[in-house]
mmCIF file with all atom_site columns, C-alpha atoms and ligand atoms in Angstrom:
data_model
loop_
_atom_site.group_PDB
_atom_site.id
_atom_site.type_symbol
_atom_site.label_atom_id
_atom_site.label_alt_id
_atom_site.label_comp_id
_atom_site.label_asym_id
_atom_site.label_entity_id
_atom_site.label_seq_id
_atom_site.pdbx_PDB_ins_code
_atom_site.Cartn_x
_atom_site.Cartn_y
_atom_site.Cartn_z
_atom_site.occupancy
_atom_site.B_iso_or_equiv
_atom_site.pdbx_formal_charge
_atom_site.auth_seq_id
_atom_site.auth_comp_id
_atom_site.auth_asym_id
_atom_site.auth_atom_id
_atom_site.pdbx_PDB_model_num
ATOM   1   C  CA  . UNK A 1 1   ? 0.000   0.000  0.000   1.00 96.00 ? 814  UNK A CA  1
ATOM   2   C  CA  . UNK A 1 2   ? 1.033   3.745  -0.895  1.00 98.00 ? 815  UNK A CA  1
ATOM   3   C  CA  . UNK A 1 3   ? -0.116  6.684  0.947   1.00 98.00 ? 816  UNK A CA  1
ATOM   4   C  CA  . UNK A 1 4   ? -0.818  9.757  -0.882  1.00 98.00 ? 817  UNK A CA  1
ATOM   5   C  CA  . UNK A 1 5   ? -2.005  13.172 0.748   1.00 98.00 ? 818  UNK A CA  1
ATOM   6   C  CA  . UNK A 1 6   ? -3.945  15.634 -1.907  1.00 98.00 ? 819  UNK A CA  1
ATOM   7   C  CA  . UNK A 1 7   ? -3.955  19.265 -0.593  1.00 98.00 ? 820  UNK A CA  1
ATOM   8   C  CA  . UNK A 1 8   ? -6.854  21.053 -1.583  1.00 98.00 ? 821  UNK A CA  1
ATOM   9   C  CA  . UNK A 1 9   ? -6.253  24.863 -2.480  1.00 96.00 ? 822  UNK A CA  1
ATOM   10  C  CA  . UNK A 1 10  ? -8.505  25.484 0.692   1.00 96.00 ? 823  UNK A CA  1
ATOM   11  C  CA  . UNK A 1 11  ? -6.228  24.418 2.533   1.00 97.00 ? 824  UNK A CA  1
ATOM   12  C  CA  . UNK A 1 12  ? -8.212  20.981 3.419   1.00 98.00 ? 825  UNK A CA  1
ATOM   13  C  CA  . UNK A 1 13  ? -6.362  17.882 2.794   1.00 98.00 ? 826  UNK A CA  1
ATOM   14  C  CA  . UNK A 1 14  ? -7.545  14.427 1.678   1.00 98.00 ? 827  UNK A CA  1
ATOM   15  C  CA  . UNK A 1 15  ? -5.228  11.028 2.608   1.00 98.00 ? 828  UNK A CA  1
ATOM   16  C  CA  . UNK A 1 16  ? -5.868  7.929  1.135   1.00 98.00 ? 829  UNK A CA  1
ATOM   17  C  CA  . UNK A 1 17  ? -4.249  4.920  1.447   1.00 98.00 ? 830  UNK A CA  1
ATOM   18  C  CA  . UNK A 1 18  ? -4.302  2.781  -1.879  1.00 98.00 ? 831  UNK A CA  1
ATOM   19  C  CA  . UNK A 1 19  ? -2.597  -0.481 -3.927  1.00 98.00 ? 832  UNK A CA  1
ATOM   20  C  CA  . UNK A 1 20  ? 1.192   0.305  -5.249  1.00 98.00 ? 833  UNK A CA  1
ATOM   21  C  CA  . UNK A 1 21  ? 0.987   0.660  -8.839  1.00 98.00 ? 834  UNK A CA  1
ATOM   22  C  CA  . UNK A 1 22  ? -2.168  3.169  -8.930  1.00 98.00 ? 835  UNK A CA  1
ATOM   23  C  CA  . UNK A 1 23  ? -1.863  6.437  -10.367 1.00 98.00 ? 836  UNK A CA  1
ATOM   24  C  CA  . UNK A 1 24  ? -2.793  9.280  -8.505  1.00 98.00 ? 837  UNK A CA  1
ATOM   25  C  CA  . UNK A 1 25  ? -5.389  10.178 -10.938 1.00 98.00 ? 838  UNK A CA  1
ATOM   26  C  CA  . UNK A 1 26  ? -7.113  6.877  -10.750 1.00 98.00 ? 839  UNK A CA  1
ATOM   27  C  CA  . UNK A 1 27  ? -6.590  7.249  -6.677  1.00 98.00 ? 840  UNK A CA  1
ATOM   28  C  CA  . UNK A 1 28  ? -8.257  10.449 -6.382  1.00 98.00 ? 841  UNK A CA  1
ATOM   29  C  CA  . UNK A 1 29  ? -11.538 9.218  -8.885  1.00 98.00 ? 842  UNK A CA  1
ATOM   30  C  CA  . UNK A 1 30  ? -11.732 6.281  -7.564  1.00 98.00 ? 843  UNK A CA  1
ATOM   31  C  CA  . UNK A 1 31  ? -12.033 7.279  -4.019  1.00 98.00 ? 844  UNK A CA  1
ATOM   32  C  CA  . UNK A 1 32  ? -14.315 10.758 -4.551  1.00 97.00 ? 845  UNK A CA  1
ATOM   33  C  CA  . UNK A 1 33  ? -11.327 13.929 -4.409  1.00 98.00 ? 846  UNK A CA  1
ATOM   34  C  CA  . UNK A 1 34  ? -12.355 17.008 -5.487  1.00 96.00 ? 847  UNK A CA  1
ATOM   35  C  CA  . UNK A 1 35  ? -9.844  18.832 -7.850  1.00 96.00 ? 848  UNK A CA  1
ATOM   36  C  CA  . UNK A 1 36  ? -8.768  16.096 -9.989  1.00 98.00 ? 849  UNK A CA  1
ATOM   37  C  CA  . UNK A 1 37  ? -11.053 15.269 -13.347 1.00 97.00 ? 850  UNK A CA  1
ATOM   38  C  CA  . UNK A 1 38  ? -8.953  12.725 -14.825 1.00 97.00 ? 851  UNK A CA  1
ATOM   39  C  CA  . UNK A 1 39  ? -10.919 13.460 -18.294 1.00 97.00 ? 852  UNK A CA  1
ATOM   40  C  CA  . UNK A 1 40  ? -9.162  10.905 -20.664 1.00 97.00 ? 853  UNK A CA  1
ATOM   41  C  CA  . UNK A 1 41  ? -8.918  8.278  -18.455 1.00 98.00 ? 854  UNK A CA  1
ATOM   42  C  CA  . UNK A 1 42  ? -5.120  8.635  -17.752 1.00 98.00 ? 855  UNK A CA  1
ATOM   43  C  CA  . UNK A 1 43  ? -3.580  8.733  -21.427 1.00 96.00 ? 856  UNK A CA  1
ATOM   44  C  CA  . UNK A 1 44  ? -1.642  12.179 -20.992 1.00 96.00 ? 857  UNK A CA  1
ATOM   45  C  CA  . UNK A 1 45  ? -4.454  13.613 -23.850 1.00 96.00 ? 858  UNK A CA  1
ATOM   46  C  CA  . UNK A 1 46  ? -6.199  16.385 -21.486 1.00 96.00 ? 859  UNK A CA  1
ATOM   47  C  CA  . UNK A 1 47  ? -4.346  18.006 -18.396 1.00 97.00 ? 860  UNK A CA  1
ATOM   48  C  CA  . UNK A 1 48  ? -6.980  17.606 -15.899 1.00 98.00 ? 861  UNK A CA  1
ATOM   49  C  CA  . UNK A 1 49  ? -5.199  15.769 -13.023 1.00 98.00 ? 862  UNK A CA  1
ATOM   50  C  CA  . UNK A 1 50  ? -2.874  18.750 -12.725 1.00 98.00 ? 863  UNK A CA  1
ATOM   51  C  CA  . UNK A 1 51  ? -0.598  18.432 -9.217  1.00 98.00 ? 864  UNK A CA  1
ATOM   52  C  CA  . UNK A 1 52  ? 2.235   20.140 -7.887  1.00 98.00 ? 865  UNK A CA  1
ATOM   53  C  CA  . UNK A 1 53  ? 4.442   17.179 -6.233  1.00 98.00 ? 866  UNK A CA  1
ATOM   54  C  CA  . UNK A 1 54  ? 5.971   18.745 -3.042  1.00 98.00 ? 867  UNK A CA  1
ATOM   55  C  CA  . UNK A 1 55  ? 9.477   19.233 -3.221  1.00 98.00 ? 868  UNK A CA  1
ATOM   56  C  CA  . UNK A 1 56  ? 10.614  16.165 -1.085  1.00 98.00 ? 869  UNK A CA  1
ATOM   57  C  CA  . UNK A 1 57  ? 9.383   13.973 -3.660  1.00 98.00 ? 870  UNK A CA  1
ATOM   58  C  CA  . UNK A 1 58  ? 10.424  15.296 -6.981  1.00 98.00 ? 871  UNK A CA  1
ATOM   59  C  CA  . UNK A 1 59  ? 14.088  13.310 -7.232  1.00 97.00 ? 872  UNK A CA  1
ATOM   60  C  CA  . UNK A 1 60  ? 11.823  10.095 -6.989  1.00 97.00 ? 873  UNK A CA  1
ATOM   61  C  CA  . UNK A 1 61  ? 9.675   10.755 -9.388  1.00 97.00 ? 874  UNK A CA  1
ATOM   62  C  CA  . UNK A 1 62  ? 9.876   9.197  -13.074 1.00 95.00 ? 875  UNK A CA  1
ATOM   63  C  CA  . UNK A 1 63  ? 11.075  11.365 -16.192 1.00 96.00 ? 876  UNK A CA  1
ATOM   64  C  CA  . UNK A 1 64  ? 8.323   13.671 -17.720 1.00 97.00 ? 877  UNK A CA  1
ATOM   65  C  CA  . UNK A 1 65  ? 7.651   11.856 -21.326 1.00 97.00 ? 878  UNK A CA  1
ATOM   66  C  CA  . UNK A 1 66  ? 7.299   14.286 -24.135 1.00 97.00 ? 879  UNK A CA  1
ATOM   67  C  CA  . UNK A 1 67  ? 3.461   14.010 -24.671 1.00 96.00 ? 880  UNK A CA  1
ATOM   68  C  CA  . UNK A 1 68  ? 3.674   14.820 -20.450 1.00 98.00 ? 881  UNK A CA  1
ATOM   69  C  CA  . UNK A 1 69  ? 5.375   17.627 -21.117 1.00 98.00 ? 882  UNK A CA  1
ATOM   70  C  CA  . UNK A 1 70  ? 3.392   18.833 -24.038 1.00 97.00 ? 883  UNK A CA  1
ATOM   71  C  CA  . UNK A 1 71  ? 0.183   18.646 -22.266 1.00 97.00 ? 884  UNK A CA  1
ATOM   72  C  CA  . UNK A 1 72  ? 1.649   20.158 -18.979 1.00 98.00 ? 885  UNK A CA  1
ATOM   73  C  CA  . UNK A 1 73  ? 1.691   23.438 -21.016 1.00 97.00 ? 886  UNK A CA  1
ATOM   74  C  CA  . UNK A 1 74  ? -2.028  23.613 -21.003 1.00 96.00 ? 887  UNK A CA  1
ATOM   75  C  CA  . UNK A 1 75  ? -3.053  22.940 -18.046 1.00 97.00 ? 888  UNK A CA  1
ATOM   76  C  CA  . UNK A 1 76  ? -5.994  25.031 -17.074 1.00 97.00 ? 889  UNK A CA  1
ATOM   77  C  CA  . UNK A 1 77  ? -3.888  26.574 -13.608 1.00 97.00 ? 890  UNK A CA  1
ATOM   78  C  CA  . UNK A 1 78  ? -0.139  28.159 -14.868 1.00 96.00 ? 891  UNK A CA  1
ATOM   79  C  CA  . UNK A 1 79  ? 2.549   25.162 -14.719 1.00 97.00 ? 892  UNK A CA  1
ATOM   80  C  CA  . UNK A 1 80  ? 5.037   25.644 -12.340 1.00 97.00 ? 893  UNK A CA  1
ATOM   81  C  CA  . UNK A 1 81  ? 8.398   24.619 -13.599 1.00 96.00 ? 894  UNK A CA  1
ATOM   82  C  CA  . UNK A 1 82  ? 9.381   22.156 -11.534 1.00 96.00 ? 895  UNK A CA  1
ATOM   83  C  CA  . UNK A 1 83  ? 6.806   20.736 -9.057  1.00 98.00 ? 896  UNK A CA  1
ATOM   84  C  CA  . UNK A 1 84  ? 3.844   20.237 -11.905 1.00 98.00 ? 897  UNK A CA  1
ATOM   85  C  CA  . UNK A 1 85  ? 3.169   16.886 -13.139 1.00 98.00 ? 898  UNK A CA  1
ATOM   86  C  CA  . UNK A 1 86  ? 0.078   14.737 -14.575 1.00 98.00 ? 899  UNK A CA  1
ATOM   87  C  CA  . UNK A 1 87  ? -1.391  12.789 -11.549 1.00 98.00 ? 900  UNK A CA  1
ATOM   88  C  CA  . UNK A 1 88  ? -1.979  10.136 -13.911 1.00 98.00 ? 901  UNK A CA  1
ATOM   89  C  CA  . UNK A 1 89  ? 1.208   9.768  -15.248 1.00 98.00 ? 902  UNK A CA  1
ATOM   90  C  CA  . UNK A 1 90  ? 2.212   9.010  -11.460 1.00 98.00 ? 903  UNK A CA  1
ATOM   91  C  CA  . UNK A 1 91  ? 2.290   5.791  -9.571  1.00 98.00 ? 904  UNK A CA  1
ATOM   92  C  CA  . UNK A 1 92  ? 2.407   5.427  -5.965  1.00 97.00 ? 905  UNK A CA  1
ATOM   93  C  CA  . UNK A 1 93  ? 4.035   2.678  -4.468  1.00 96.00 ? 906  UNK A CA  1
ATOM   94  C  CA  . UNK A 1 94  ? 7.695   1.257  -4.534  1.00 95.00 ? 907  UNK A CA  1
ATOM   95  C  CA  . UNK A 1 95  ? 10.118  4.446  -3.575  1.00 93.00 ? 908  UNK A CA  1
ATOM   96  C  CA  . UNK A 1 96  ? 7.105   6.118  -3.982  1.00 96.00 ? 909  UNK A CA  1
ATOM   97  C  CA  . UNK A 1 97  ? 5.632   4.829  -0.840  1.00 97.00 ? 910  UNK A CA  1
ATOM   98  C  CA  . UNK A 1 98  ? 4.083   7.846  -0.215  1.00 98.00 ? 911  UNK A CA  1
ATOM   99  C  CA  . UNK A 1 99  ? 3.967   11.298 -1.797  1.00 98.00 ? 912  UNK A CA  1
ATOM   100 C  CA  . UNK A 1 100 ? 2.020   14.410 -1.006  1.00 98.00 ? 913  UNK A CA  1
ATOM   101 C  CA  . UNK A 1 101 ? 0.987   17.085 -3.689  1.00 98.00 ? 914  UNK A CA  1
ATOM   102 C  CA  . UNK A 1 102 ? -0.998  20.253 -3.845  1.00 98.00 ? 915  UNK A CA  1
ATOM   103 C  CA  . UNK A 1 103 ? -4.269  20.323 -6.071  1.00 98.00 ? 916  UNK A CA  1
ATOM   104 C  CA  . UNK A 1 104 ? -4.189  23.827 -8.389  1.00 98.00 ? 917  UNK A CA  1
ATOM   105 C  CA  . UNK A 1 105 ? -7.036  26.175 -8.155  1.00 96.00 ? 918  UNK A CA  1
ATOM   106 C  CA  . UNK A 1 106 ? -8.816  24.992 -11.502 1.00 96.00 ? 919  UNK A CA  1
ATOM   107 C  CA  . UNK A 1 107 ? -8.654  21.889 -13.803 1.00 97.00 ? 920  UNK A CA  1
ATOM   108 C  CA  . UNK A 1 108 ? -10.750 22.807 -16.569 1.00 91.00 ? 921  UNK A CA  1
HETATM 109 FE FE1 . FES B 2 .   ? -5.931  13.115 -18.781 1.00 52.84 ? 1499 FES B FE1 1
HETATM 110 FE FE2 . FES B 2 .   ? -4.094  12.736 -16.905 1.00 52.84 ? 1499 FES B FE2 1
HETATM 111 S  S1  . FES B 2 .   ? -6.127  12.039 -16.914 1.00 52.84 ? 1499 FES B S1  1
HETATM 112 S  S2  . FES B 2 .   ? -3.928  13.834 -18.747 1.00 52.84 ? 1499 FES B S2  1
#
């Protein structure tokens, strides 16, 4: 099991506790968060599962792809240079063990 901790741009923060190998897309859906859409289903094709990985995880996480980084440049909140990533493109579990991000102000 992987936890993952989704802070809400309220402030409020959601914790779930879920199988190694799920995205945090599919996480968050699955399990009712607000502030992730997860519109394509996880193929990198639409930008809605936006996060900003806290800093104490980004050195674990895996290489942005190209169509990643493509799609990271229209998200619906600004990209921040180095802390935004597709939640689906993201799987807890293994070093990953846990892994806290903040949710942007808008998805769509
Ligand atoms: Fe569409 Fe991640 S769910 S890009």
């Amino acid at each position: 099991m992987a936890k993952i901790q989704f802070h809400h741009f309220d402030g409020s923060t959601d914790i779930l506790e879920v199988p190694a190998g799920t995205s945090l897309m599919r996480a968050a859906v699955s399990n009712g968060v607000d502030g992730i859409v997860g519109e394509c289903g996880g193929q990198a094709m639409c930008a809605t599962c936006h996060v900003l990985v806290h800093d104490e995880y980004l050195a674990l996480l895996p290489p942005i792809s190209e169509d990643e980084d493509e799609m990271l440049d229209c998200t619906a909140t600004e990209r921040d240079p180095n802390r935004s990533r597709l939640g689906c493109q993201i799987e807890a579990g293994g070093l990953l063990d846990k892994i806290a991000v903040d949710l942007p102000e808008s998805q769509v």
